[in-house]
Amino acid sequence: MLEIKEVTKTYNSKGISYPVLKGVTATIPDGSFVAVMGPSGSGKTTLLNCLSGFITADSGKVLLDGQDILTGNETALAEIRQHKLGFVFQDFMLLNGLTIQENIFLPQIIAGKSQKKMEKNTDNLLSMFHIEDIAKKYPPEVSGGQKQRASIARALSNNPSIILADEPTGNLDTKSSAAVIGAFLDAKEKIGATIFMVTHDAFAASYADKVIALRDGIVFGELLRRGQPKEFLDELLDFTRKVNGEEYDA
Ligand SMILES: Nc1ncnc2c1ncn2[C@@H]1O[C@H](COP(=O)(O)OP(=O)(O)O)[C@@H](O)[C@H]1O
Ligand SMILES: [Mg+2]
């Protein structure tokens, strides 16, 4: 379980301070798919970067499986990032000079996995995400949806406790977005992965179990999905209007 408690972050630039996170609290249960929504500039990426350790939060706590991941020595934190977190980015961040298969190998090589284990694990991931046929291709030779599914496979390759994804469908067309969401659902259902996805896309969020909305630096509200994504999407679109302060729109 990931517990975010009263996390704050203020950027300082040219003597002016910009408070972006003003005490964000949220819980991401194991095996759940949670989406964070909010208007552009609401601090979604900042929150994700505080969780991943890319930037340092000013205050608050983040507990992963009960372990504090904000404070501690650099070595311990690097260890947590390597073994417990998986990352998926909007622009994939695959290495173009390596094949899709080699890209998925990479974090496993860094983790010191044996060749045999790594190959078996990678084969499983390639087939789970329906990208076996592009294993030997290079990223520039495959579609955006395929690249993103490869990056999800890579993120899962060391069995992280949680996957952190920033706008994973942001650069994709509708069909590729659906394939990426399908990959997250497969990861959740087949291997019990926990997914924390930042998105401004209500369609992508409608597949999540829980949607957390950020506004003005705090959690404006949370919605749990009860029915099918289709019904939830309507609810989310209404909710998004409220979050954006457009509740009086017809
Ligand atoms: N390194 C930075 N220095 C100063 N301001 C920043 C920095 N990064 C982001 N911001 C500002 O913080 C706010 C939140 O940004 P961000 O977390 O990227 O929002 P989102 O991902 O929701 O669009 C924005 O107003 C942005 O301009
Ligand atoms: Mg962002």
PDB file of C-alpha atoms and ligand atoms in Angstrom:
ATOM      1  CA  MET A   1       0.000   0.000   0.000  1.00  0.00           C
ATOM      2  CA  LEU A   2       1.155   3.520  -0.778  1.00  0.00           C
ATOM      3  CA  GLU A   3       0.185   6.175   1.744  1.00  0.00           C
ATOM      4  CA  ILE A   4       0.648   9.847   0.920  1.00  0.00           C
ATOM      5  CA  LYS A   5       0.302  12.061   3.961  1.00  0.00           C
ATOM      6  CA  GLU A   6       0.102  15.849   3.935  1.00  0.00           C
ATOM      7  CA  VAL A   7       2.745  16.253   1.235  1.00  0.00           C
ATOM      8  CA  THR A   8       3.684  19.849   0.460  1.00  0.00           C
ATOM      9  CA  LYS A   9       5.901  21.377  -2.210  1.00  0.00           C
ATOM     10  CA  THR A  10       6.617  25.008  -3.001  1.00  0.00           C
ATOM     11  CA  TYR A  11       8.763  26.090  -5.952  1.00  0.00           C
ATOM     12  CA  ASN A  12      10.855  29.205  -5.532  1.00  0.00           C
ATOM     13  CA  SER A  13      11.782  31.201  -8.535  1.00  0.00           C
ATOM     14  CA  LYS A  14      13.307  34.691  -8.650  1.00  0.00           C
ATOM     15  CA  GLY A  15      12.358  35.380  -5.055  1.00  0.00           C
ATOM     16  CA  ILE A  16       8.732  34.433  -5.560  1.00  0.00           C
ATOM     17  CA  SER A  17       7.347  31.258  -4.059  1.00  0.00           C
ATOM     18  CA  TYR A  18       4.759  29.127  -5.800  1.00  0.00           C
ATOM     19  CA  PRO A  19       3.037  26.716  -3.453  1.00  0.00           C
ATOM     20  CA  VAL A  20       1.949  23.787  -5.655  1.00  0.00           C
ATOM     21  CA  LEU A  21       1.147  21.006  -3.191  1.00  0.00           C
ATOM     22  CA  LYS A  22      -0.429  22.269   0.011  1.00  0.00           C
ATOM     23  CA  GLY A  23      -0.938  19.060   1.947  1.00  0.00           C
ATOM     24  CA  VAL A  24      -1.932  16.180  -0.320  1.00  0.00           C
ATOM     25  CA  THR A  25      -3.208  13.060   1.380  1.00  0.00           C
ATOM     26  CA  ALA A  26      -4.226   9.866  -0.435  1.00  0.00           C
ATOM     27  CA  THR A  27      -4.068   6.093  -0.153  1.00  0.00           C
ATOM     28  CA  ILE A  28      -3.373   3.644  -2.954  1.00  0.00           C
ATOM     29  CA  PRO A  29      -4.323   0.117  -1.878  1.00  0.00           C
ATOM     30  CA  ASP A  30      -2.312  -2.856  -3.153  1.00  0.00           C
ATOM     31  CA  GLY A  31      -3.529  -4.237  -6.432  1.00  0.00           C
ATOM     32  CA  SER A  32      -5.592  -1.178  -7.270  1.00  0.00           C
ATOM     33  CA  PHE A  33      -5.534   1.086 -10.280  1.00  0.00           C
ATOM     34  CA  VAL A  34      -5.709   4.695  -9.098  1.00  0.00           C
ATOM     35  CA  ALA A  35      -5.843   7.751 -11.343  1.00  0.00           C
ATOM     36  CA  VAL A  36      -4.956  11.306 -10.361  1.00  0.00           C
ATOM     37  CA  MET A  37      -6.757  13.972 -12.344  1.00  0.00           C
ATOM     38  CA  GLY A  38      -6.672  17.734 -12.252  1.00  0.00           C
ATOM     39  CA  PRO A  39      -6.358  20.698 -14.558  1.00  0.00           C
ATOM     40  CA  SER A  40      -3.044  21.506 -16.192  1.00  0.00           C
ATOM     41  CA  GLY A  41      -0.743  23.081 -13.624  1.00  0.00           C
ATOM     42  CA  SER A  42      -2.583  21.543 -10.666  1.00  0.00           C
ATOM     43  CA  GLY A  43       0.544  19.738  -9.493  1.00  0.00           C
ATOM     44  CA  LYS A  44       0.004  16.198 -10.788  1.00  0.00           C
ATOM     45  CA  THR A  45       3.542  15.789 -12.117  1.00  0.00           C
ATOM     46  CA  THR A  46       4.959  17.482  -9.046  1.00  0.00           C
ATOM     47  CA  LEU A  47       3.174  14.965  -6.834  1.00  0.00           C
ATOM     48  CA  LEU A  48       4.430  12.054  -8.908  1.00  0.00           C
ATOM     49  CA  ASN A  49       7.976  13.415  -8.860  1.00  0.00           C
ATOM     50  CA  CYS A  50       7.813  13.731  -5.071  1.00  0.00           C
ATOM     51  CA  LEU A  51       6.791  10.069  -4.854  1.00  0.00           C
ATOM     52  CA  SER A  52       9.549   8.938  -7.185  1.00  0.00           C
ATOM     53  CA  GLY A  53      12.208  11.044  -5.498  1.00  0.00           C
ATOM     54  CA  PHE A  54      12.937  13.090  -8.646  1.00  0.00           C
ATOM     55  CA  ILE A  55      12.239  16.130  -6.518  1.00  0.00           C
ATOM     56  CA  THR A  56      12.181  16.523  -2.761  1.00  0.00           C
ATOM     57  CA  ALA A  57       8.904  17.276  -1.009  1.00  0.00           C
ATOM     58  CA  ASP A  58       9.074  20.051   1.588  1.00  0.00           C
ATOM     59  CA  SER A  59       7.085  18.181   4.200  1.00  0.00           C
ATOM     60  CA  GLY A  60       4.763  15.257   4.682  1.00  0.00           C
ATOM     61  CA  LYS A  61       5.210  11.520   4.551  1.00  0.00           C
ATOM     62  CA  VAL A  62       5.076   8.894   1.846  1.00  0.00           C
ATOM     63  CA  LEU A  63       4.931   5.313   3.077  1.00  0.00           C
ATOM     64  CA  LEU A  64       5.338   2.380   0.730  1.00  0.00           C
ATOM     65  CA  ASP A  65       4.484  -0.891   2.428  1.00  0.00           C
ATOM     66  CA  GLY A  66       4.928   0.989   5.694  1.00  0.00           C
ATOM     67  CA  GLN A  67       8.406   2.200   4.777  1.00  0.00           C
ATOM     68  CA  ASP A  68       9.127   5.920   4.575  1.00  0.00           C
ATOM     69  CA  ILE A  69      10.355   6.671   1.047  1.00  0.00           C
ATOM     70  CA  LEU A  70      10.979  10.400   1.427  1.00  0.00           C
ATOM     71  CA  THR A  71      13.624  10.394   4.096  1.00  0.00           C
ATOM     72  CA  GLY A  72      16.585   8.157   4.603  1.00  0.00           C
ATOM     73  CA  ASN A  73      20.033   7.930   3.132  1.00  0.00           C
ATOM     74  CA  GLU A  74      20.541   8.180  -0.636  1.00  0.00           C
ATOM     75  CA  THR A  75      21.589   4.536  -0.941  1.00  0.00           C
ATOM     76  CA  ALA A  76      18.459   3.267   0.759  1.00  0.00           C
ATOM     77  CA  LEU A  77      16.264   5.534  -1.354  1.00  0.00           C
ATOM     78  CA  ALA A  78      18.009   4.490  -4.579  1.00  0.00           C
ATOM     79  CA  GLU A  79      17.416   0.875  -3.582  1.00  0.00           C
ATOM     80  CA  ILE A  80      13.693   1.541  -3.106  1.00  0.00           C
ATOM     81  CA  ARG A  81      13.444   3.299  -6.470  1.00  0.00           C
ATOM     82  CA  GLN A  82      15.174   0.438  -8.211  1.00  0.00           C
ATOM     83  CA  HIS A  83      13.280  -2.414  -6.597  1.00  0.00           C
ATOM     84  CA  LYS A  84       9.907  -1.075  -5.544  1.00  0.00           C
ATOM     85  CA  LEU A  85       8.951   1.523  -8.132  1.00  0.00           C
ATOM     86  CA  GLY A  86       8.310   1.154 -11.852  1.00  0.00           C
ATOM     87  CA  PHE A  87       8.048   4.192 -14.104  1.00  0.00           C
ATOM     88  CA  VAL A  88       6.026   4.896 -17.231  1.00  0.00           C
ATOM     89  CA  PHE A  89       6.444   8.286 -18.918  1.00  0.00           C
ATOM     90  CA  GLN A  90       4.408  10.217 -21.450  1.00  0.00           C
ATOM     91  CA  ASP A  91       7.222  10.094 -23.999  1.00  0.00           C
ATOM     92  CA  PHE A  92       8.074   6.412 -23.322  1.00  0.00           C
ATOM     93  CA  MET A  93      11.786   6.942 -22.557  1.00  0.00           C
ATOM     94  CA  LEU A  94      12.798   3.809 -24.408  1.00  0.00           C
ATOM     95  CA  LEU A  95      16.374   3.716 -25.667  1.00  0.00           C
ATOM     96  CA  ASN A  96      16.292   3.864 -29.465  1.00  0.00           C
ATOM     97  CA  GLY A  97      19.578   2.005 -29.841  1.00  0.00           C
ATOM     98  CA  LEU A  98      18.236  -1.089 -28.089  1.00  0.00           C
ATOM     99  CA  THR A  99      15.537  -3.469 -29.298  1.00  0.00           C
ATOM    100  CA  ILE A 100      12.213  -3.635 -27.456  1.00  0.00           C
ATOM    101  CA  GLN A 101      13.387  -6.855 -25.805  1.00  0.00           C
ATOM    102  CA  GLU A 102      16.714  -5.307 -24.760  1.00  0.00           C
ATOM    103  CA  ASN A 103      14.899  -2.294 -23.334  1.00  0.00           C
ATOM    104  CA  ILE A 104      12.938  -4.661 -21.105  1.00  0.00           C
ATOM    105  CA  PHE A 105      16.163  -6.517 -20.204  1.00  0.00           C
ATOM    106  CA  LEU A 106      17.903  -3.365 -19.062  1.00  0.00           C
ATOM    107  CA  PRO A 107      16.452  -2.811 -15.557  1.00  0.00           C
ATOM    108  CA  GLN A 108      16.800  -6.544 -14.920  1.00  0.00           C
ATOM    109  CA  ILE A 109      20.481  -6.472 -15.877  1.00  0.00           C
ATOM    110  CA  ILE A 110      20.979  -3.525 -13.526  1.00  0.00           C
ATOM    111  CA  ALA A 111      19.216  -5.524 -10.796  1.00  0.00           C
ATOM    112  CA  GLY A 112      21.638  -8.401 -11.392  1.00  0.00           C
ATOM    113  CA  LYS A 113      19.110 -11.004 -12.523  1.00  0.00           C
ATOM    114  CA  SER A 114      20.453 -14.196 -14.137  1.00  0.00           C
ATOM    115  CA  GLN A 115      20.254 -14.441 -17.946  1.00  0.00           C
ATOM    116  CA  LYS A 116      17.869 -17.380 -17.790  1.00  0.00           C
ATOM    117  CA  LYS A 117      15.489 -15.753 -15.327  1.00  0.00           C
ATOM    118  CA  MET A 118      15.572 -12.502 -17.246  1.00  0.00           C
ATOM    119  CA  GLU A 119      14.746 -14.138 -20.575  1.00  0.00           C
ATOM    120  CA  LYS A 120      11.859 -16.125 -19.124  1.00  0.00           C
ATOM    121  CA  ASN A 121      10.442 -13.111 -17.329  1.00  0.00           C
ATOM    122  CA  THR A 122      10.767 -10.938 -20.441  1.00  0.00           C
ATOM    123  CA  ASP A 123       9.056 -13.544 -22.633  1.00  0.00           C
ATOM    124  CA  ASN A 124       6.137 -13.579 -20.188  1.00  0.00           C
ATOM    125  CA  LEU A 125       5.854  -9.799 -20.248  1.00  0.00           C
ATOM    126  CA  LEU A 126       6.116  -9.629 -24.049  1.00  0.00           C
ATOM    127  CA  SER A 127       3.276 -12.087 -24.393  1.00  0.00           C
ATOM    128  CA  MET A 128       1.161 -10.524 -21.631  1.00  0.00           C
ATOM    129  CA  PHE A 129       1.217  -7.209 -23.476  1.00  0.00           C
ATOM    130  CA  HIS A 130       0.920  -8.703 -26.976  1.00  0.00           C
ATOM    131  CA  ILE A 131       4.233  -7.369 -28.221  1.00  0.00           C
ATOM    132  CA  GLU A 132       6.119 -10.649 -28.874  1.00  0.00           C
ATOM    133  CA  ASP A 133       6.182  -9.873 -32.578  1.00  0.00           C
ATOM    134  CA  ILE A 134       8.109  -6.633 -32.066  1.00  0.00           C
ATOM    135  CA  ALA A 135      10.663  -8.000 -29.576  1.00  0.00           C
ATOM    136  CA  LYS A 136      13.551  -7.643 -32.039  1.00  0.00           C
ATOM    137  CA  LYS A 137      12.473  -4.297 -33.436  1.00  0.00           C
ATOM    138  CA  TYR A 138      13.812  -0.918 -32.389  1.00  0.00           C
ATOM    139  CA  PRO A 139      11.512   1.723 -30.828  1.00  0.00           C
ATOM    140  CA  PRO A 140      11.439   3.981 -33.922  1.00  0.00           C
ATOM    141  CA  GLU A 141      10.072   1.030 -35.914  1.00  0.00           C
ATOM    142  CA  VAL A 142       6.941   0.461 -33.803  1.00  0.00           C
ATOM    143  CA  SER A 143       3.728   2.370 -33.042  1.00  0.00           C
ATOM    144  CA  GLY A 144       3.175   4.696 -30.078  1.00  0.00           C
ATOM    145  CA  GLY A 145       0.805   2.226 -28.435  1.00  0.00           C
ATOM    146  CA  GLN A 146       3.367  -0.575 -28.819  1.00  0.00           C
ATOM    147  CA  LYS A 147       6.110   1.618 -27.408  1.00  0.00           C
ATOM    148  CA  GLN A 148       3.993   2.444 -24.404  1.00  0.00           C
ATOM    149  CA  ARG A 149       3.099  -1.210 -23.812  1.00  0.00           C
ATOM    150  CA  ALA A 150       6.816  -2.025 -24.006  1.00  0.00           C
ATOM    151  CA  SER A 151       7.513   0.660 -21.436  1.00  0.00           C
ATOM    152  CA  ILE A 152       4.835  -0.810 -19.152  1.00  0.00           C
ATOM    153  CA  ALA A 153       6.482  -4.234 -19.558  1.00  0.00           C
ATOM    154  CA  ARG A 154       9.830  -2.642 -18.705  1.00  0.00           C
ATOM    155  CA  ALA A 155       8.334  -0.904 -15.657  1.00  0.00           C
ATOM    156  CA  LEU A 156       7.034  -4.259 -14.410  1.00  0.00           C
ATOM    157  CA  SER A 157      10.204  -6.211 -15.137  1.00  0.00           C
ATOM    158  CA  ASN A 158      11.576  -6.141 -11.575  1.00  0.00           C
ATOM    159  CA  ASN A 159       8.198  -6.797  -9.904  1.00  0.00           C
ATOM    160  CA  PRO A 160       7.793  -3.342  -8.375  1.00  0.00           C
ATOM    161  CA  SER A 161       5.327  -2.690  -5.547  1.00  0.00           C
ATOM    162  CA  ILE A 162       3.807   0.094  -7.606  1.00  0.00           C
ATOM    163  CA  ILE A 163       3.905   1.589 -11.087  1.00  0.00           C
ATOM    164  CA  LEU A 164       3.998   5.376 -11.342  1.00  0.00           C
ATOM    165  CA  ALA A 165       2.774   6.654 -14.695  1.00  0.00           C
ATOM    166  CA  ASP A 166       2.699  10.285 -15.826  1.00  0.00           C
ATOM    167  CA  GLU A 167       0.191  10.937 -18.631  1.00  0.00           C
ATOM    168  CA  PRO A 168       0.918   7.552 -20.253  1.00  0.00           C
ATOM    169  CA  THR A 169      -1.756   8.144 -22.902  1.00  0.00           C
ATOM    170  CA  GLY A 170      -0.914  11.812 -23.402  1.00  0.00           C
ATOM    171  CA  ASN A 171       0.798  11.361 -26.758  1.00  0.00           C
ATOM    172  CA  LEU A 172      -1.434   8.637 -28.129  1.00  0.00           C
ATOM    173  CA  ASP A 173      -4.497   8.431 -30.351  1.00  0.00           C
ATOM    174  CA  THR A 174      -7.718   6.926 -29.004  1.00  0.00           C
ATOM    175  CA  LYS A 175      -7.000   3.402 -30.188  1.00  0.00           C
ATOM    176  CA  SER A 176      -3.471   3.319 -28.779  1.00  0.00           C
ATOM    177  CA  SER A 177      -4.706   4.846 -25.512  1.00  0.00           C
ATOM    178  CA  ALA A 178      -7.226   2.034 -25.182  1.00  0.00           C
ATOM    179  CA  ALA A 179      -4.450  -0.522 -25.763  1.00  0.00           C
ATOM    180  CA  VAL A 180      -2.341   1.089 -23.034  1.00  0.00           C
ATOM    181  CA  ILE A 181      -5.222   1.101 -20.563  1.00  0.00           C
ATOM    182  CA  GLY A 182      -5.800  -2.549 -21.504  1.00  0.00           C
ATOM    183  CA  ALA A 183      -2.165  -3.237 -20.609  1.00  0.00           C
ATOM    184  CA  PHE A 184      -2.606  -1.669 -17.164  1.00  0.00           C
ATOM    185  CA  LEU A 185      -5.743  -3.722 -16.596  1.00  0.00           C
ATOM    186  CA  ASP A 186      -3.878  -6.890 -17.645  1.00  0.00           C
ATOM    187  CA  ALA A 187      -1.052  -6.026 -15.259  1.00  0.00           C
ATOM    188  CA  LYS A 188      -3.536  -5.504 -12.453  1.00  0.00           C
ATOM    189  CA  GLU A 189      -5.586  -8.610 -13.132  1.00  0.00           C
ATOM    190  CA  LYS A 190      -2.841 -11.061 -14.126  1.00  0.00           C
ATOM    191  CA  ILE A 191      -0.061 -10.131 -11.726  1.00  0.00           C
ATOM    192  CA  GLY A 192      -1.795  -7.989  -9.132  1.00  0.00           C
ATOM    193  CA  ALA A 193       0.126  -4.829 -10.057  1.00  0.00           C
ATOM    194  CA  THR A 194      -0.657  -1.557  -8.300  1.00  0.00           C
ATOM    195  CA  ILE A 195      -0.912   1.414 -10.644  1.00  0.00           C
ATOM    196  CA  PHE A 196      -0.800   5.116  -9.864  1.00  0.00           C
ATOM    197  CA  MET A 197      -1.548   7.016 -13.049  1.00  0.00           C
ATOM    198  CA  VAL A 198      -1.560  10.763 -13.522  1.00  0.00           C
ATOM    199  CA  THR A 199      -3.790  11.854 -16.385  1.00  0.00           C
ATOM    200  CA  HIS A 200      -5.976  14.667 -17.584  1.00  0.00           C
ATOM    201  CA  ASP A 201      -7.838  12.217 -19.794  1.00  0.00           C
ATOM    202  CA  ALA A 202     -11.226  11.261 -18.330  1.00  0.00           C
ATOM    203  CA  PHE A 203     -11.495   8.287 -20.689  1.00  0.00           C
ATOM    204  CA  ALA A 204      -8.255   6.787 -19.336  1.00  0.00           C
ATOM    205  CA  ALA A 205      -9.287   7.553 -15.751  1.00  0.00           C
ATOM    206  CA  SER A 206     -12.682   5.886 -16.222  1.00  0.00           C
ATOM    207  CA  TYR A 207     -10.970   2.471 -16.059  1.00  0.00           C
ATOM    208  CA  ALA A 208      -9.402   3.194 -12.685  1.00  0.00           C
ATOM    209  CA  ASP A 209     -10.806   1.837  -9.421  1.00  0.00           C
ATOM    210  CA  LYS A 210     -10.433   5.218  -7.798  1.00  0.00           C
ATOM    211  CA  VAL A 211      -9.955   8.729  -9.121  1.00  0.00           C
ATOM    212  CA  ILE A 212      -8.318  11.403  -7.001  1.00  0.00           C
ATOM    213  CA  ALA A 213      -8.809  14.975  -8.158  1.00  0.00           C
ATOM    214  CA  LEU A 214      -6.264  17.658  -7.369  1.00  0.00           C
ATOM    215  CA  ARG A 215      -7.167  21.312  -7.310  1.00  0.00           C
ATOM    216  CA  ASP A 216      -5.417  24.303  -5.767  1.00  0.00           C
ATOM    217  CA  GLY A 217      -2.783  22.093  -4.212  1.00  0.00           C
ATOM    218  CA  ILE A 218      -5.052  19.764  -2.284  1.00  0.00           C
ATOM    219  CA  VAL A 219      -7.233  16.729  -2.947  1.00  0.00           C
ATOM    220  CA  PHE A 220     -10.501  18.248  -4.094  1.00  0.00           C
ATOM    221  CA  GLY A 221     -12.291  14.932  -3.975  1.00  0.00           C
ATOM    222  CA  GLU A 222     -12.162  11.211  -4.672  1.00  0.00           C
ATOM    223  CA  LEU A 223     -14.487   9.031  -6.685  1.00  0.00           C
ATOM    224  CA  LEU A 224     -14.733   5.251  -6.528  1.00  0.00           C
ATOM    225  CA  ARG A 225     -15.786   3.369  -9.625  1.00  0.00           C
ATOM    226  CA  ARG A 226     -18.728   1.118  -8.938  1.00  0.00           C
ATOM    227  CA  GLY A 227     -20.075   0.284 -12.383  1.00  0.00           C
ATOM    228  CA  GLN A 228     -18.583  -0.165 -15.829  1.00  0.00           C
ATOM    229  CA  PRO A 229     -16.047   2.365 -17.169  1.00  0.00           C
ATOM    230  CA  LYS A 230     -18.697   3.711 -19.553  1.00  0.00           C
ATOM    231  CA  GLU A 231     -21.009   4.751 -16.706  1.00  0.00           C
ATOM    232  CA  PHE A 232     -18.088   5.971 -14.652  1.00  0.00           C
ATOM    233  CA  LEU A 233     -16.950   8.187 -17.539  1.00  0.00           C
ATOM    234  CA  ASP A 234     -20.204  10.192 -17.364  1.00  0.00           C
ATOM    235  CA  GLU A 235     -19.781  10.589 -13.632  1.00  0.00           C
ATOM    236  CA  LEU A 236     -16.152  11.633 -14.141  1.00  0.00           C
ATOM    237  CA  LEU A 237     -16.980  14.214 -16.775  1.00  0.00           C
ATOM    238  CA  ASP A 238     -19.458  15.819 -14.360  1.00  0.00           C
ATOM    239  CA  PHE A 239     -16.890  15.634 -11.595  1.00  0.00           C
ATOM    240  CA  THR A 240     -14.198  17.151 -13.830  1.00  0.00           C
ATOM    241  CA  ARG A 241     -16.455  20.118 -14.556  1.00  0.00           C
ATOM    242  CA  LYS A 242     -16.834  20.647 -10.804  1.00  0.00           C
ATOM    243  CA  VAL A 243     -13.091  20.305 -10.248  1.00  0.00           C
ATOM    244  CA  ASN A 244     -12.491  22.859 -12.991  1.00  0.00           C
ATOM    245  CA  GLY A 245     -15.023  25.170 -11.407  1.00  0.00           C
ATOM    246  CA  GLU A 246     -17.520  24.906 -14.248  1.00  0.00           C
ATOM    247  CA  GLU A 247     -20.349  23.388 -12.222  1.00  0.00           C
ATOM    248  CA  TYR A 248     -22.850  25.906 -13.548  1.00  0.00           C
ATOM    249  CA  ASP A 249     -22.357  24.861 -17.155  1.00  0.00           C
ATOM    250  CA  ALA A 250     -25.428  23.430 -18.835  1.00  0.00           C
TER     251      ALA A 250
HETATM  252  N1  LIG B   1      10.756  23.321 -11.480  1.00  0.00           N
HETATM  253  C1  LIG B   1       9.747  24.196 -11.358  1.00  0.00           C
HETATM  254  N2  LIG B   1       9.986  25.463 -10.930  1.00  0.00           N
HETATM  255  C2  LIG B   1       8.990  26.348 -10.773  1.00  0.00           C
HETATM  256  N3  LIG B   1       7.685  26.079 -11.011  1.00  0.00           N
HETATM  257  C3  LIG B   1       7.393  24.835 -11.450  1.00  0.00           C
HETATM  258  C4  LIG B   1       8.394  23.830 -11.649  1.00  0.00           C
HETATM  259  N4  LIG B   1       7.798  22.697 -12.083  1.00  0.00           N
HETATM  260  C5  LIG B   1       6.478  22.979 -12.154  1.00  0.00           C
HETATM  261  N5  LIG B   1       6.232  24.258 -11.779  1.00  0.00           N
HETATM  262  C6  LIG B   1       4.911  24.892 -11.700  1.00  0.00           C
HETATM  263  O1  LIG B   1       4.121  24.182 -10.759  1.00  0.00           O
HETATM  264  C7  LIG B   1       2.797  24.064 -11.192  1.00  0.00           C
HETATM  265  C8  LIG B   1       2.386  22.593 -11.242  1.00  0.00           C
HETATM  266  O2  LIG B   1       3.106  21.958 -12.281  1.00  0.00           O
HETATM  267  P1  LIG B   1       2.921  20.425 -12.609  1.00  0.00           P
HETATM  268  O3  LIG B   1       3.142  19.623 -11.374  1.00  0.00           O
HETATM  269  O4  LIG B   1       3.784  20.114 -13.779  1.00  0.00           O
HETATM  270  O5  LIG B   1       1.366  20.355 -12.988  1.00  0.00           O
HETATM  271  P2  LIG B   1       0.537  19.294 -13.867  1.00  0.00           P
HETATM  272  O6  LIG B   1       1.372  18.088 -14.064  1.00  0.00           O
HETATM  273  O7  LIG B   1      -0.707  19.058 -13.083  1.00  0.00           O
HETATM  274  O8  LIG B   1       0.210  19.997 -15.151  1.00  0.00           O
HETATM  275  C9  LIG B   1       2.705  24.774 -12.519  1.00  0.00           C
HETATM  276  O9  LIG B   1       2.212  26.066 -12.307  1.00  0.00           O
HETATM  277  C10 LIG B   1       4.146  24.805 -12.990  1.00  0.00           C
HETATM  278  O10 LIG B   1       4.376  25.910 -13.818  1.00  0.00           O
HETATM  279 MG    MG B   2       2.092  17.043 -15.744  1.00  0.00          MG
END
